[in-house]
XYZ file of C-alpha atoms in Angstrom:
526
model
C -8.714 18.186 8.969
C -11.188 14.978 9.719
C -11.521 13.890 13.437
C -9.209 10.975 13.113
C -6.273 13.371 11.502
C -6.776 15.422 14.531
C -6.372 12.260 17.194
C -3.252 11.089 15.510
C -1.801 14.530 15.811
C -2.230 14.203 19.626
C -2.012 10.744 20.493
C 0.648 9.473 17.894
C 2.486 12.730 17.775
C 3.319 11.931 21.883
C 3.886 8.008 21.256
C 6.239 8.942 18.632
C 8.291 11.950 21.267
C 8.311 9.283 24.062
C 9.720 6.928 22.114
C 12.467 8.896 20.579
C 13.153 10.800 23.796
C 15.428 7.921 24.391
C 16.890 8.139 21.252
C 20.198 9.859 21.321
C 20.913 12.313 18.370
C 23.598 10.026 16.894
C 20.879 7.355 16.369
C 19.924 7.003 12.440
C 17.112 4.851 11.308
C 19.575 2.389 10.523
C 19.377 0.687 14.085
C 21.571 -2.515 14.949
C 18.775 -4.408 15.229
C 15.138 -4.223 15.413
C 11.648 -5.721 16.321
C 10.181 -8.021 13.627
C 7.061 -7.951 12.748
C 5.579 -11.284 11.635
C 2.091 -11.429 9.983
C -0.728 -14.014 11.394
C -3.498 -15.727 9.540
C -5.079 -18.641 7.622
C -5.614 -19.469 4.518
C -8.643 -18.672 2.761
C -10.377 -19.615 -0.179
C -12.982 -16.893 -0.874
C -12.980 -15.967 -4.277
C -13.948 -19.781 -5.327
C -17.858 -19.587 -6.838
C -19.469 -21.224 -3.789
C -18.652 -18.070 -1.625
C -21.622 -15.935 -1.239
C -21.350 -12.140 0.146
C -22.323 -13.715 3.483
C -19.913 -16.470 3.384
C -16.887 -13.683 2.935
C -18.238 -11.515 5.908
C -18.175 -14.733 8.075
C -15.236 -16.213 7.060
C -13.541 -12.900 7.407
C -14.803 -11.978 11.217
C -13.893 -15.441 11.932
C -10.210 -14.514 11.182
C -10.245 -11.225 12.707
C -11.495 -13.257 15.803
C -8.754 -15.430 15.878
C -5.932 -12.065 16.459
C -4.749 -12.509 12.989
C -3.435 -9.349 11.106
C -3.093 -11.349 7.868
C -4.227 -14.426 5.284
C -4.019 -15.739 2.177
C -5.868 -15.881 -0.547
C -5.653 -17.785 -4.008
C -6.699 -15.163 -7.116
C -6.832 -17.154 -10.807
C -5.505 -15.431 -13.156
C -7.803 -17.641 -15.899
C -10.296 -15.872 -13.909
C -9.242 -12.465 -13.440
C -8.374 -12.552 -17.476
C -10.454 -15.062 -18.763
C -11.174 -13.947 -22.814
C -7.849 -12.156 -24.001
C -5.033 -9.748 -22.062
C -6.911 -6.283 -22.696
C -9.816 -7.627 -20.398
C -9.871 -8.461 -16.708
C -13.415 -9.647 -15.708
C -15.702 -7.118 -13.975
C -17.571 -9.805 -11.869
C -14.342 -11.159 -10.408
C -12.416 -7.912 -9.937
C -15.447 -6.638 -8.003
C -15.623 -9.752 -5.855
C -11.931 -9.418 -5.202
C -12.404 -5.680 -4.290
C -14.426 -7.121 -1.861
C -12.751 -9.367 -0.319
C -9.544 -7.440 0.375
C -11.220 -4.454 1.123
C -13.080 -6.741 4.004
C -10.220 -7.880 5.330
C -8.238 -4.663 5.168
C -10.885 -3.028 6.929
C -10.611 -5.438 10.029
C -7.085 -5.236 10.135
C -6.246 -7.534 8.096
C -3.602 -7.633 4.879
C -3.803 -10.568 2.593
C -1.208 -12.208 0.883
C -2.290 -12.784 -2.582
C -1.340 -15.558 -4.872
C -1.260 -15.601 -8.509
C -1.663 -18.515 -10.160
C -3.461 -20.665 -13.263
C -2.886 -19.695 -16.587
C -6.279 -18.492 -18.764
C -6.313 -20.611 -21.912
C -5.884 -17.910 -24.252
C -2.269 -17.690 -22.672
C -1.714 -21.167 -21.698
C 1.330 -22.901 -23.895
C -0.624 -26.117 -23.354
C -0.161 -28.337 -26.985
C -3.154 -27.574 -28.948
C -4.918 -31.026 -28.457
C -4.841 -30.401 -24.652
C -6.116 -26.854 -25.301
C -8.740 -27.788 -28.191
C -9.280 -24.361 -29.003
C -10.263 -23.638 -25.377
C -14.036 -25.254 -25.577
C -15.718 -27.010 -22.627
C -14.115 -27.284 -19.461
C -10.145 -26.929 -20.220
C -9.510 -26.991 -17.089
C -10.290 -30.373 -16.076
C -7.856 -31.080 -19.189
C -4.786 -29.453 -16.835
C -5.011 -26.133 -19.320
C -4.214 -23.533 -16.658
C -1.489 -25.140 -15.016
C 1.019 -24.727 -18.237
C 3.542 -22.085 -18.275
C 2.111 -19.084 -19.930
C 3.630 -18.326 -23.757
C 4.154 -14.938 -22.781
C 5.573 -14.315 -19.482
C 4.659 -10.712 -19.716
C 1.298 -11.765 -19.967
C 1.438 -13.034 -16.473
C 3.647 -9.376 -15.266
C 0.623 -7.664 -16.401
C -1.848 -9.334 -14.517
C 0.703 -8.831 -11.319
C 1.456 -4.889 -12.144
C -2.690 -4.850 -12.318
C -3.063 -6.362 -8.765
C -0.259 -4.027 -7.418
C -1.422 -0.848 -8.820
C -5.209 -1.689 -7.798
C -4.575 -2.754 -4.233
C -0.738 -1.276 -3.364
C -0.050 -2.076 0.369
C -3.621 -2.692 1.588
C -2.114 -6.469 0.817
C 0.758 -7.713 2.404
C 2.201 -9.199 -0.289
C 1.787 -10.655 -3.789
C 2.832 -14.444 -4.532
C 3.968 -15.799 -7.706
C 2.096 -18.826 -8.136
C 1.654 -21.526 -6.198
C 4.154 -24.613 -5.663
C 5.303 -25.067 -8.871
C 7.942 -27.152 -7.447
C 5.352 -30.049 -6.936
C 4.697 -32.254 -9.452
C 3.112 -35.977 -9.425
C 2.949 -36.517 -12.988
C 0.069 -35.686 -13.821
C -1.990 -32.535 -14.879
C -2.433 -31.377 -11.774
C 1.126 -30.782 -11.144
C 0.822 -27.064 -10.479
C 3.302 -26.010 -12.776
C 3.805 -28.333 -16.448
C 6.480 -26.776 -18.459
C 9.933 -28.586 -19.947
C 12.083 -26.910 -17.540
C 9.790 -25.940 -14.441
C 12.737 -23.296 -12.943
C 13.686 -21.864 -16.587
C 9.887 -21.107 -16.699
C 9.252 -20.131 -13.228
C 11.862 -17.123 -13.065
C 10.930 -15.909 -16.781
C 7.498 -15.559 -14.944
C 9.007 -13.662 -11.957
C 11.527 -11.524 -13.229
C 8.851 -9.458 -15.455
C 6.270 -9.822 -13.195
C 8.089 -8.382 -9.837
C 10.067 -4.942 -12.263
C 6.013 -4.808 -13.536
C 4.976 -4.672 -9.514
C 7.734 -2.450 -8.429
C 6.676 -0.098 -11.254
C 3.326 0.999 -9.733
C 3.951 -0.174 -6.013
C 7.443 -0.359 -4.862
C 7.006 -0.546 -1.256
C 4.373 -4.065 -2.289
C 6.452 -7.369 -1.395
C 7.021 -9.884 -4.420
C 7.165 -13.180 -2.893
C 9.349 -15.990 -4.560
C 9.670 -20.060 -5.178
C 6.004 -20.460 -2.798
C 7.467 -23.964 -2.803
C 6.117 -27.032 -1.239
C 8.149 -28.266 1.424
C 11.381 -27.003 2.295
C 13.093 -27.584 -0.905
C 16.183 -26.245 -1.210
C 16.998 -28.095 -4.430
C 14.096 -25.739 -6.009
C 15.239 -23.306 -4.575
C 18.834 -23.564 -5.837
C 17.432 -24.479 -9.130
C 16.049 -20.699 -9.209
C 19.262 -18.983 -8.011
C 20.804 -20.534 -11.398
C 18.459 -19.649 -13.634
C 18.960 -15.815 -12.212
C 16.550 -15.368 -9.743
C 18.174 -13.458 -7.491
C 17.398 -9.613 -7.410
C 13.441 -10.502 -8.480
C 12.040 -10.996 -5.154
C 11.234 -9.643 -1.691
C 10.594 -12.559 0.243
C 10.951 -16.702 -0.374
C 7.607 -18.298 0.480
C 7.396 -21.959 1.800
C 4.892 -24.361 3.350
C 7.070 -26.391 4.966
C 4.181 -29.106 6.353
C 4.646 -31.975 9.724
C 3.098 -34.186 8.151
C 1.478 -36.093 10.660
C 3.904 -35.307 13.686
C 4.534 -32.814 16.655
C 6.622 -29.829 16.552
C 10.139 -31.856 17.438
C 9.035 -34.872 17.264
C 11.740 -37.300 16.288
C 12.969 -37.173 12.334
C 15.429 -38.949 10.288
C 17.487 -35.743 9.359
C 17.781 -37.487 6.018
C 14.408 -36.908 5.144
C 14.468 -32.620 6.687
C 12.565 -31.443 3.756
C 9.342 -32.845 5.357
C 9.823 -31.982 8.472
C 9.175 -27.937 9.993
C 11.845 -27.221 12.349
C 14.907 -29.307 10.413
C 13.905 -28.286 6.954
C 12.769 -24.494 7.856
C 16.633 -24.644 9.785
C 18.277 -25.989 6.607
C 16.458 -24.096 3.699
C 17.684 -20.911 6.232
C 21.058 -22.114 6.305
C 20.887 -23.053 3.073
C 19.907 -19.267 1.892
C 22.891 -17.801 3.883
C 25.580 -19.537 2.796
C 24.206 -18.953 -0.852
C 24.559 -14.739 0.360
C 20.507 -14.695 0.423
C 19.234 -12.537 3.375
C 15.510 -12.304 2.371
C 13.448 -13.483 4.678
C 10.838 -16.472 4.472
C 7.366 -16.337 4.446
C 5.035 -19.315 5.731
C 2.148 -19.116 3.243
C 0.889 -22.426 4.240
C 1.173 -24.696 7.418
C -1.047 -27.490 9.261
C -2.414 -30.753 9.824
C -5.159 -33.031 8.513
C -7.965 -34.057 10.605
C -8.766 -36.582 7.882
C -10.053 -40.229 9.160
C -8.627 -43.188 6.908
C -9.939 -46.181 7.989
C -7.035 -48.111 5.860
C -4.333 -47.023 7.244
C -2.446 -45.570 4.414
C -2.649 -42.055 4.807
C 0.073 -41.305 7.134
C -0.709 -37.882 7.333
C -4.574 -38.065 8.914
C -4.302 -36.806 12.424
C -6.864 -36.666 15.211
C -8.709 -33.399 15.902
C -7.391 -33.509 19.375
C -3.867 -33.897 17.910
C -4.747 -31.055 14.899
C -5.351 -28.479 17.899
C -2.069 -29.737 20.112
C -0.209 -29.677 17.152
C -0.452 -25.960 15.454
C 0.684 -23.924 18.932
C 4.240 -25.363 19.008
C 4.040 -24.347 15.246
C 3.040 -20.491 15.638
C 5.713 -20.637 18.969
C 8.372 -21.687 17.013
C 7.764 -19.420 14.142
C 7.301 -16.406 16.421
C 11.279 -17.321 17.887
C 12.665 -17.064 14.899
C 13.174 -13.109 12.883
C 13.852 -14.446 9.562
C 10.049 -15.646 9.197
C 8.138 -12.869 7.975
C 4.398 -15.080 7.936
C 2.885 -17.809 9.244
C -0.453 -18.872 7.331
C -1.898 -21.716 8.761
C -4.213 -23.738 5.757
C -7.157 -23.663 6.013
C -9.459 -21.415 7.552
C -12.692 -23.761 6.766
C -12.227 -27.267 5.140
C -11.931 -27.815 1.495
C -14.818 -30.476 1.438
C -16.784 -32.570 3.608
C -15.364 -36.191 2.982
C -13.357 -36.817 6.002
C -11.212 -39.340 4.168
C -9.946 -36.628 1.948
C -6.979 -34.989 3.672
C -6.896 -32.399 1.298
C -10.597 -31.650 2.547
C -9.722 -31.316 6.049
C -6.843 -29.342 6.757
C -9.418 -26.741 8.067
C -9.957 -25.305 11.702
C -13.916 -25.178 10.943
C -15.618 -27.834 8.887
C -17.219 -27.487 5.476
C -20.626 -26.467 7.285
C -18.713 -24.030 9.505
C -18.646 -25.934 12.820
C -15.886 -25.298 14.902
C -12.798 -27.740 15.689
C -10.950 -27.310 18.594
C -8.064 -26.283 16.335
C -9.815 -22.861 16.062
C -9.544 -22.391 19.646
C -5.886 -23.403 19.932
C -4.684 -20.827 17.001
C -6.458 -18.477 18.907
C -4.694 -18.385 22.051
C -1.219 -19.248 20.413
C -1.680 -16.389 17.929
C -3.133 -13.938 21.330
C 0.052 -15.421 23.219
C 2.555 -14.596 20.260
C 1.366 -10.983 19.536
C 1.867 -10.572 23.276
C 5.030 -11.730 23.918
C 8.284 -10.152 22.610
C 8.778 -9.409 19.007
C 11.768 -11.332 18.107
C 15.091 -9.187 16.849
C 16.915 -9.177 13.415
C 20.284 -8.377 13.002
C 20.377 -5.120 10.438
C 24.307 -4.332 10.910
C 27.594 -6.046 10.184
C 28.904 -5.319 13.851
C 27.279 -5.476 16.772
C 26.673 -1.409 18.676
C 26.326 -0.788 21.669
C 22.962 0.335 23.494
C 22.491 3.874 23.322
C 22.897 5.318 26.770
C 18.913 6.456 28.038
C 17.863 10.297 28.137
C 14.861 10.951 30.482
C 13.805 14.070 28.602
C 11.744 13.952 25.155
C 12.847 15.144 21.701
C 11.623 18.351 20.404
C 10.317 17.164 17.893
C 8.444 13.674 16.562
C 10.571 11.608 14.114
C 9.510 8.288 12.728
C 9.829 5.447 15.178
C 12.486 2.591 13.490
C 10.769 -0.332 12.012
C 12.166 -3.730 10.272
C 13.911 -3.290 7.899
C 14.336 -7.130 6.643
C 12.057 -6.622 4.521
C 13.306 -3.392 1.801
C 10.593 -1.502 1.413
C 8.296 -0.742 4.641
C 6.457 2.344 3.541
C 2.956 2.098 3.630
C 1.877 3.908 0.640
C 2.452 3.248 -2.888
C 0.320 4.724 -5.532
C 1.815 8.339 -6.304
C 0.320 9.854 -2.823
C 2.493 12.672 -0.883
C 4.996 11.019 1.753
C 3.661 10.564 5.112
C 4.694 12.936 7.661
C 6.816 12.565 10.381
C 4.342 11.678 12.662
C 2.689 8.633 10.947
C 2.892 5.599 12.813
C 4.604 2.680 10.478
C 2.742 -0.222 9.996
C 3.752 -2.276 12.561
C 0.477 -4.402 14.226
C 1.982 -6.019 17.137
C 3.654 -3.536 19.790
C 6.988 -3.608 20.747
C 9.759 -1.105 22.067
C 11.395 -0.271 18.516
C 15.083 -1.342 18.533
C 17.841 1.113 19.831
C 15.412 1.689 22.602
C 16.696 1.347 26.296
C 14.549 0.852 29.483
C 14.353 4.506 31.871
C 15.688 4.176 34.935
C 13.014 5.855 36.617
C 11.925 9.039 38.220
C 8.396 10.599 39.028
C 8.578 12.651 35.844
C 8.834 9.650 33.551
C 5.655 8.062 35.453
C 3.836 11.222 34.523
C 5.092 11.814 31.393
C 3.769 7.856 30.419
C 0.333 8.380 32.260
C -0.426 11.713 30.147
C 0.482 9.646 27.027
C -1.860 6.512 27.967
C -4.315 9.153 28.733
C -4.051 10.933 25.257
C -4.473 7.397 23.285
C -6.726 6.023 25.681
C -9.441 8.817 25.229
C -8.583 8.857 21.351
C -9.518 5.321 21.279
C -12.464 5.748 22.969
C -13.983 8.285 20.066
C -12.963 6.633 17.550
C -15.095 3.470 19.012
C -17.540 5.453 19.680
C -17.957 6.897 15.925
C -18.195 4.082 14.085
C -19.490 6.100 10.418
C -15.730 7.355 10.171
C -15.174 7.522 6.187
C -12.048 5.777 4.963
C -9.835 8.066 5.654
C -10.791 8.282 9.239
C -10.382 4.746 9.400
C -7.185 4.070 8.212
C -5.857 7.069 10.624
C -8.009 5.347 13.688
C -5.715 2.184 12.798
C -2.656 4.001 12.841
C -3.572 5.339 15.804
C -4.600 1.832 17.142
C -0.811 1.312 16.700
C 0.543 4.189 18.482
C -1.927 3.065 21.567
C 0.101 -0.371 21.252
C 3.889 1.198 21.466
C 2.272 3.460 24.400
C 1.282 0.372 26.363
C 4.682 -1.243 25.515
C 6.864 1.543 26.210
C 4.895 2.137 29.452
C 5.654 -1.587 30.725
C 8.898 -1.954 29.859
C 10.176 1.338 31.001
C 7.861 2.046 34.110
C 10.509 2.698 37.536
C 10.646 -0.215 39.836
C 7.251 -0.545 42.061
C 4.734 1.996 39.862
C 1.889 -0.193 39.962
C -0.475 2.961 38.762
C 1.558 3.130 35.589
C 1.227 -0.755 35.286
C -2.516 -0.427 35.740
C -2.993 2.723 33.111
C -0.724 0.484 30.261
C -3.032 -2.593 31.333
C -5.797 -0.295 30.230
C -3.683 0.965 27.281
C -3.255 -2.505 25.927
C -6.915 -3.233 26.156
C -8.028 -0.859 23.627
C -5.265 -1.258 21.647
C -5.433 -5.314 20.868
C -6.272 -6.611 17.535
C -9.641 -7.470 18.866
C -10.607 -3.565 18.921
C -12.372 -3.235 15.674
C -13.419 -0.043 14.133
């Protein structure tokens, strides 16, 4: 057994009896409702040619540094399959390895998008195609439909079976709702939602084949359009997704600002509301994902880009964003685009959406989605409803379980396990993959008593020293690591549990979860 299996038999093992020692016997997984967790990050754009080893390893401690537990991150498929559908490219795979295997290792899971269409797959007319030579691309090649739709599902079910849940979920492509007539409309096909869904129907049964537990996210529409999105439901949709992804930009306003309602599709808080609503009454529960949100810093000197904003205003802007987000437990994500700017023409707002500039110097933005990201992992995970009919709180037992049992999780989202290649099922005392700490639902505050105070300090003791060898031994192999992260987790529902359930006046147990919490934030990288 390595080191870190031992430490997570000690310090998770107790997280996991305190929190079920409050659990009566009645209680099944199947809680009324429960903590959501809601990935964090920006988007990124690191598999594009210009990105150099070192570029990655910056980009990718610059989002660890900003609390974020996730990103996103556009993959080509006329890359990853450039010649024919028996070959995925060995330089790109092995860049992509890379990447995700960067980011996973800092705590981070990526949301992966799937787009472009190679040309050998592309149902482009042959004179746009001309037998693929030069730069199709420029010609608008990749953005057709593919021919073969199972094409595409193989490309997906490669993704899944190579990465599994060290990703947080894969996209299917990438706005194909938007279209200005042109070739670059992301998606060119006669009937954009007829092609769309015979892409995701094959492609999400291909994922769930070799990684069941990996979310398939859906529509990844610009703007909150619900006329997309009820364009998909009739073309049959439903049942081929895990998730409905949206970037549902401000334009150039606040968080609130006034809107004319007519026009809620461009506006966050009316058109996330509505596309919700929307879902509902259509009998859709899955929850949305924000795979891209933010504002422009561009400068136009003319006047007629609405959308430029200041860089003052960019940083003001994005924390009423990530607040707002954070209320709400039907929003899974919230990716804010970019991490580093596009381009270095400030009168290009599609060059300057990010919170560092082309050259990597810093706006203030980066500072802002710092502290709103550090003030939403802090503050209470909102709740999602799981049940019909309300039940009432389980009355609290001061004594622990025998036994460990898995601590609930969300279940909005239908598959939470962590693994998904063919590996044994975890054991009972496993932490789930929950980043951000919270007391997990069911739960009820103790009413006190100087055995719960020392049965809490023993437990912040246990995860606090576990924590402290783990730091201190950073040539842990992989499997070390990914049990030092789990126990990371346990440290966090310790420190939770601790605060919320410490008796009236026991500021030494306040101190020791203080302490608790400090090891235990996203910040402590192994």
């Amino acid at each position: 057994m390595s080191l870190g299996s031992r430490l997570v038999g000690i310090a998770v093992g107790s997280a996991l009896a305190v929190a079920t020692a409050v659990l009566p016997a009645t209680a099944a997984l199947a809680t009324v409702s429960e903590p959501l967790h809601q990935y964090r990050g920006a988007q990124l754009h690191l598999m594009w040619g210009e990105n150099t080893s070192s570029d990655i390893t910056r980009q990718l401690d610059m989002l660890a540094a900003t609390h974020a537990d996730s990103g996103r991150l556009d993959v080509a498929w006329s890359s990853l399959q450039d010649s024919n559908a028996a070959t995925f490219a060995s330089w790109y795979v092995s860049k992509l390895d890379s990447v995700v295997a960067g980011a996973y290792a800092r705590g981070i899971k990526l949301i992966l998008t799937l787009q472009e269409t190679p040309c050998w797959a592309s149902s482009a007319p042959d004179s746009v195609k001309q037998s693929c030579a030069g730069a199709y691309w420029d010609r608008g090649v990749t953005h057709y439909a593919p021919t073969n739709p199972g094409d595409y599902a193989a490309a997906a079910r490669y993704i899944a079976q190579r990465y599994g849940t060290r990703i947080a979920a894969l996209e299917v492509w990438n706005e194909p709702n938007w279209d200005d007539g042109t070739i670059a409309a992301n998606l060119i096909a006669s009937d954009k939602a007829t092609a769309y869904v015979g892409m995701l129907k094959p492609a999400y049964t291909a994922v769930k084949s070799v990684s069941p537990d990996l979310p398939v996210l859906a529509a990844a529409m610009a703007f909150s359009d619900i006329a997309w999105l009820q364009s998909l439901y009739a073309k049959g949709a439903r049942g081929s997704y895990d998730g409905i992804s949206v970037h549902p930009y401000n334009e150039w306003r606040a968080i609130g600002a006034p809107h004319d309602a007519a026009y809620a599709k461009y506006d966050f808080k009316q058109g996330l509301t509505a596309l919700h609503t929307a879902m509902l009454n259509a009998g859709d529960s899955s929850p949305l994902w924000i795979t891209e949100m933010g504002w422009s810093s561009c400068t136009d000197g003319g006047g007629t880009d609405r959308w430029c904003v200041t860089e003052a205003q960019q940083a003001s802007f994005l924390p009423g964003a990530v607040q707002l987000a954070a209320s709400w437990p039907w929003i899974h994500s919230f990716i804010v685009y970019n991490l580093r700017a596009k381009g270095s023409s400030l009168s290009d707002r599609e060059a300057c959406f990010g919170l560092v500039h082309k050259d990597y110097s810093v706006k203030p933005a980066l500072a802002a989605l710092t502290s709103a990201f550090a003030d939403a992992a802090a503050a209470p995970a909102p709740v999602v409803t799981t049940s019909p009919s309300p039940v009432a709180t389980p009355s609290p037992v001061a004594t622990p379980s025998p036994a460990p049992v898995p601590v609930p999780v969300e279940t909005s989202t239908p598959t939470p396990a962590p693994t998904s290649t063919g590996a044994p099922a975890p054991s009972t005392t496993v932490v789930p993959r929950v980043k951000r700490p919270h007391l997990p639902g069911g739960l009820s505050p103790l009413t006190g008593g100087r055995a719960a105070v020392q049965h809490h300090k023993a437990l912040a003791g246990q995860a606090l020293k576990a924590h402290i060898v783990i730091g201190r031994t950073p040539q842990l192999g992989h499997v070390s690591l990914a049990s030092a992260l789990h126990l990371r987790r346990a440290a966090q529902r310790a420190a939770l549990l601790m605060a919320n359930s410490a008796p009236s006046g026991s500021a030494g147990l306040a101190g020791t979860a203080t302490a608790v919490r400090h090891v235990a934030t996203p910040r402590f990288m192994l």
